[in-house]
Amino acid sequence: LAKTTQPISMDSYEGQEVNITCSHNNIATNDYITWYQQFPSQGPRFIIQGYKTKVTNEVASLFIPADRKSSTLSLPRVSLSDTAVYYCLVGDIWGTTDSWGKLQFGAGTQVVVTP
Amino acid sequence: NAGVTQTPKFQVLKTGQSMTLQCAQDMNHNSMYWYRQDPGMGLRLIYYSASEGTTDKGEVPNGYNVSRLNKREFSLRLESAAPSQTSVYFCASRQDQNTEAFFGQGTRLTVV
């Protein structure tokens, strides 16, 4: 089971780019990197996943170097509504780590965006 | 689109009381899960149901029971609440282990 390490918190101002780096040194060959976002008083929701290089969608970009031992979630031009906890998961394509369909969440990174 | 609905949203219990947390999904998903989230920690799996009629323990099942009433509903019961069960409880569902998981909005439970 690949362990992930990410910063506990990050502060940003509106309009800035936020980059959250997740370390996963013992990622397995078949593992994907998946990120979830959790707003206050809500459950987590999937935002992006990738295996290597770069993935971009309407919410974020995910950068994965060739050695895949880390990944960086990039949130462009953040707004107040991007204040949330962001979780990095390593597992199958949806972040699952076992046959139960279990999602292994760590403590995540609390991102606070201020005006 | 309702997705995953949890009731109640908030609850305060006295130690020793019992209660059932309700979860329903309208996406015809096979698998359902109950997680708890404590301050500064990630979500921990309490119980899961891979399909209708089956339930299995997760990593922190002690003090809880579950019922997969039908394909839509998966309830979590606390028979004798303890302060250590103060937490936010999330229900999730997915079609199967190889698809996206969807979470409810959570139930904030306080046991005094």
Tab-separated table of C-alpha atoms in Angstrom:
chain	number	residue	atom	x	y	z
A	1	LEU	CA	0.000	0.000	0.000
A	2	ALA	CA	1.629	3.224	-1.178
A	3	LYS	CA	1.869	5.828	1.577
A	4	THR	CA	1.254	9.430	0.609
A	5	THR	CA	2.623	12.592	2.201
A	6	GLN	CA	1.245	16.048	1.503
A	7	PRO	CA	1.400	19.398	3.315
A	8	ILE	CA	-1.078	19.917	6.095
A	9	SER	CA	-2.157	23.352	4.942
A	10	MET	CA	-1.611	26.044	2.320
A	11	ASP	CA	-2.825	29.613	2.181
A	12	SER	CA	-3.408	31.601	-0.970
A	13	TYR	CA	-5.011	34.766	-2.264
A	14	GLU	CA	-7.708	34.911	-4.862
A	15	GLY	CA	-6.418	34.777	-8.410
A	16	GLN	CA	-3.200	32.987	-7.539
A	17	GLU	CA	-2.178	29.521	-8.638
A	18	VAL	CA	-2.012	26.889	-5.924
A	19	ASN	CA	0.249	23.869	-6.283
A	20	ILE	CA	-0.038	20.957	-3.857
A	21	THR	CA	2.668	18.333	-4.018
A	22	CYS	CA	2.061	14.790	-2.871
A	23	SER	CA	4.905	12.344	-2.248
A	24	HIS	CA	4.368	8.653	-2.907
A	25	ASN	CA	7.796	7.096	-2.991
A	26	ASN	CA	6.671	3.465	-3.057
A	27	ILE	CA	4.022	3.789	-5.732
A	28	ALA	CA	3.471	0.520	-7.581
A	29	THR	CA	3.721	0.116	-11.322
A	30	ASN	CA	-0.042	-0.300	-11.708
A	31	ASP	CA	-1.033	2.499	-9.347
A	32	TYR	CA	-2.785	5.671	-10.422
A	33	ILE	CA	-2.759	8.996	-8.588
A	34	THR	CA	-6.197	10.326	-7.749
A	35	TRP	CA	-7.186	13.577	-6.081
A	36	TYR	CA	-10.344	14.283	-4.150
A	37	GLN	CA	-11.685	17.613	-2.951
A	38	GLN	CA	-13.758	18.103	0.190
A	39	PHE	CA	-15.625	21.329	0.851
A	40	PRO	CA	-16.668	22.205	4.397
A	41	SER	CA	-19.682	20.208	5.541
A	42	GLN	CA	-19.631	18.014	2.435
A	43	GLY	CA	-18.291	14.635	1.486
A	44	PRO	CA	-15.230	14.262	-0.735
A	45	ARG	CA	-15.625	14.366	-4.476
A	46	PHE	CA	-13.324	13.147	-7.235
A	47	ILE	CA	-11.570	15.896	-9.171
A	48	ILE	CA	-8.742	14.407	-11.217
A	49	GLN	CA	-6.645	11.307	-11.796
A	50	GLY	CA	-3.545	10.436	-13.760
A	51	TYR	CA	-0.884	7.836	-14.375
A	52	LYS	CA	1.988	9.836	-15.839
A	53	THR	CA	2.892	13.197	-17.428
A	54	LYS	CA	0.125	15.774	-17.319
A	55	VAL	CA	-3.637	15.649	-17.062
A	56	THR	CA	-5.917	18.668	-17.235
A	57	ASN	CA	-9.632	19.106	-16.768
A	58	GLU	CA	-11.975	21.982	-16.030
A	59	VAL	CA	-11.104	21.937	-12.326
A	60	ALA	CA	-7.357	21.316	-12.079
A	61	SER	CA	-4.164	20.030	-13.646
A	62	LEU	CA	-2.133	17.109	-12.413
A	63	PHE	CA	1.591	16.885	-13.087
A	64	ILE	CA	3.369	13.563	-12.642
A	65	PRO	CA	7.133	13.314	-13.251
A	66	ALA	CA	8.691	10.360	-14.993
A	67	ASP	CA	9.693	8.574	-11.782
A	68	ARG	CA	6.118	8.932	-10.462
A	69	LYS	CA	7.365	9.291	-6.883
A	70	SER	CA	5.448	12.517	-6.473
A	71	SER	CA	2.664	14.436	-8.133
A	72	THR	CA	1.481	18.038	-8.095
A	73	LEU	CA	-2.099	19.195	-8.184
A	74	SER	CA	-2.367	22.653	-9.683
A	75	LEU	CA	-5.378	24.873	-9.138
A	76	PRO	CA	-5.223	27.856	-11.513
A	77	ARG	CA	-6.454	31.280	-10.422
A	78	VAL	CA	-8.148	30.140	-7.240
A	79	SER	CA	-11.276	31.764	-5.878
A	80	LEU	CA	-12.790	31.747	-2.411
A	81	SER	CA	-14.867	28.741	-3.417
A	82	ASP	CA	-11.716	26.659	-3.831
A	83	THR	CA	-11.239	26.663	-0.060
A	84	ALA	CA	-11.331	22.962	0.735
A	85	VAL	CA	-9.308	19.964	1.817
A	86	TYR	CA	-7.516	18.182	-1.007
A	87	TYR	CA	-6.620	14.513	-0.733
A	88	CYS	CA	-4.055	12.607	-2.729
A	89	LEU	CA	-4.778	8.889	-3.136
A	90	VAL	CA	-2.711	6.187	-4.740
A	91	GLY	CA	-4.375	3.006	-5.947
A	92	ASP	CA	-6.411	1.885	-8.899
A	93	ILE	CA	-7.818	4.320	-11.419
A	94	TRP	CA	-10.340	5.658	-8.906
A	95	GLY	CA	-8.047	5.597	-5.887
A	96	THR	CA	-9.274	2.255	-4.585
A	97	THR	CA	-6.727	0.259	-2.613
A	98	ASP	CA	-8.337	-3.166	-2.208
A	99	SER	CA	-11.069	-5.494	-3.409
A	100	TRP	CA	-13.554	-3.852	-1.057
A	101	GLY	CA	-13.428	-0.677	-3.062
A	102	LYS	CA	-11.915	1.074	-0.058
A	103	LEU	CA	-10.556	4.584	-0.550
A	104	GLN	CA	-7.502	5.259	1.606
A	105	PHE	CA	-7.695	8.884	2.691
A	106	GLY	CA	-4.907	10.581	4.605
A	107	ALA	CA	-5.260	13.870	6.453
A	108	GLY	CA	-5.209	15.891	3.236
A	109	THR	CA	-4.124	19.483	2.592
A	110	GLN	CA	-6.310	22.292	3.843
A	111	VAL	CA	-6.275	25.085	1.275
A	112	VAL	CA	-7.578	28.434	2.466
A	113	VAL	CA	-8.165	31.164	-0.110
A	114	THR	CA	-8.566	34.706	1.114
A	115	PRO	CA	-9.569	37.878	-0.749
B	1	ASN	CA	-30.119	14.811	-8.942
B	2	ALA	CA	-30.155	13.654	-5.313
B	3	GLY	CA	-27.167	11.285	-5.475
B	4	VAL	CA	-26.377	10.065	-1.953
B	5	THR	CA	-28.663	11.347	0.788
B	6	GLN	CA	-27.902	11.042	4.490
B	7	THR	CA	-30.212	11.698	7.395
B	8	PRO	CA	-30.049	13.271	9.851
B	9	LYS	CA	-27.473	15.990	9.162
B	10	PHE	CA	-26.859	16.658	12.851
B	11	GLN	CA	-27.494	14.620	15.984
B	12	VAL	CA	-26.620	14.860	19.662
B	13	LEU	CA	-26.834	11.708	21.743
B	14	LYS	CA	-26.267	10.912	25.355
B	15	THR	CA	-23.843	8.140	26.216
B	16	GLY	CA	-25.614	4.802	26.007
B	17	GLN	CA	-28.363	5.919	23.651
B	18	SER	CA	-28.890	4.205	20.343
B	19	MET	CA	-29.611	5.580	16.916
B	20	THR	CA	-29.564	4.713	13.244
B	21	LEU	CA	-27.969	6.810	10.530
B	22	GLN	CA	-29.749	6.510	7.234
B	23	CYS	CA	-28.215	6.549	3.769
B	24	ALA	CA	-29.956	6.230	0.422
B	25	GLN	CA	-28.647	6.482	-3.126
B	26	ASP	CA	-30.632	6.865	-6.315
B	27	MET	CA	-27.916	5.888	-8.795
B	28	ASN	CA	-28.637	2.148	-8.769
B	29	HIS	CA	-25.179	1.498	-7.361
B	30	ASN	CA	-24.186	-1.919	-6.124
B	31	SER	CA	-21.604	-0.940	-3.507
B	32	MET	CA	-22.145	1.260	-0.470
B	33	TYR	CA	-19.827	2.373	2.326
B	34	TRP	CA	-19.820	4.019	5.700
B	35	TYR	CA	-16.828	6.140	6.720
B	36	ARG	CA	-16.107	8.260	9.761
B	37	GLN	CA	-13.987	11.389	9.760
B	38	ASP	CA	-12.330	12.796	12.845
B	39	PRO	CA	-10.530	16.163	13.118
B	40	GLY	CA	-7.179	16.209	11.350
B	41	MET	CA	-7.640	12.693	10.075
B	42	GLY	CA	-8.732	11.183	6.849
B	43	LEU	CA	-11.788	9.041	6.382
B	44	ARG	CA	-11.771	5.602	7.939
B	45	LEU	CA	-13.949	2.787	6.650
B	46	ILE	CA	-16.432	1.390	9.172
B	47	TYR	CA	-18.467	-1.069	7.095
B	48	TYR	CA	-19.153	-1.667	3.478
B	49	SER	CA	-21.637	-3.546	1.331
B	50	ALA	CA	-20.320	-4.804	-1.979
B	51	SER	CA	-23.796	-5.685	-3.168
B	52	GLU	CA	-27.353	-5.988	-1.933
B	53	GLY	CA	-27.563	-8.644	0.747
B	54	THR	CA	-23.911	-8.537	1.762
B	55	THR	CA	-22.075	-6.517	4.391
B	56	ASP	CA	-18.512	-6.672	5.688
B	57	LYS	CA	-16.409	-4.983	8.327
B	58	GLY	CA	-13.996	-2.231	7.461
B	59	GLU	CA	-11.100	-1.042	9.589
B	60	VAL	CA	-13.066	0.442	12.536
B	61	PRO	CA	-16.295	-1.608	12.933
B	62	ASN	CA	-16.426	-1.911	16.730
B	63	GLY	CA	-19.533	-0.353	18.229
B	64	TYR	CA	-21.433	-0.290	14.940
B	65	ASN	CA	-23.799	-2.474	12.976
B	66	VAL	CA	-25.143	-2.053	9.476
B	67	SER	CA	-28.080	-3.144	7.389
B	68	ARG	CA	-28.293	-3.172	3.615
B	69	LEU	CA	-32.046	-2.890	3.531
B	70	ASN	CA	-32.271	-2.993	-0.259
B	71	LYS	CA	-30.151	-1.809	-3.151
B	72	ARG	CA	-30.842	1.855	-2.358
B	73	GLU	CA	-30.434	1.967	1.394
B	74	PHE	CA	-27.562	1.250	3.765
B	75	SER	CA	-28.020	2.137	7.417
B	76	LEU	CA	-25.503	2.422	10.240
B	77	ARG	CA	-26.589	1.702	13.793
B	78	LEU	CA	-24.987	2.666	17.066
B	79	GLU	CA	-26.430	0.383	19.726
B	80	SER	CA	-24.893	2.131	22.735
B	81	ALA	CA	-23.272	5.402	21.808
B	82	ALA	CA	-19.952	6.391	23.384
B	83	PRO	CA	-18.136	9.750	23.341
B	84	SER	CA	-15.436	8.137	21.170
B	85	GLN	CA	-18.057	7.851	18.435
B	86	THR	CA	-18.353	11.614	18.172
B	87	SER	CA	-17.468	12.161	14.549
B	88	VAL	CA	-18.727	13.072	11.115
B	89	TYR	CA	-20.114	10.076	9.281
B	90	PHE	CA	-20.121	9.801	5.508
B	91	CYS	CA	-21.947	7.358	3.345
B	92	ALA	CA	-20.659	6.643	-0.151
B	93	SER	CA	-21.758	4.563	-3.091
B	94	ARG	CA	-20.303	3.363	-6.363
B	95	GLN	CA	-21.397	1.031	-9.113
B	96	ASP	CA	-18.560	-1.332	-8.241
B	97	GLN	CA	-14.940	-1.215	-7.096
B	98	ASN	CA	-13.803	0.032	-10.499
B	99	THR	CA	-15.944	3.136	-10.748
B	100	GLU	CA	-16.131	6.596	-9.230
B	101	ALA	CA	-17.356	6.886	-5.651
B	102	PHE	CA	-19.979	9.435	-4.647
B	103	PHE	CA	-20.326	10.719	-1.105
B	104	GLY	CA	-23.211	12.085	0.896
B	105	GLN	CA	-23.036	15.366	2.778
B	106	GLY	CA	-22.362	13.712	6.096
B	107	THR	CA	-23.957	13.354	9.520
B	108	ARG	CA	-22.321	15.255	12.354
B	109	LEU	CA	-22.799	13.183	15.499
B	110	THR	CA	-21.934	14.341	18.996
B	111	VAL	CA	-22.107	11.953	21.941
B	112	VAL	CA	-22.101	13.613	25.342
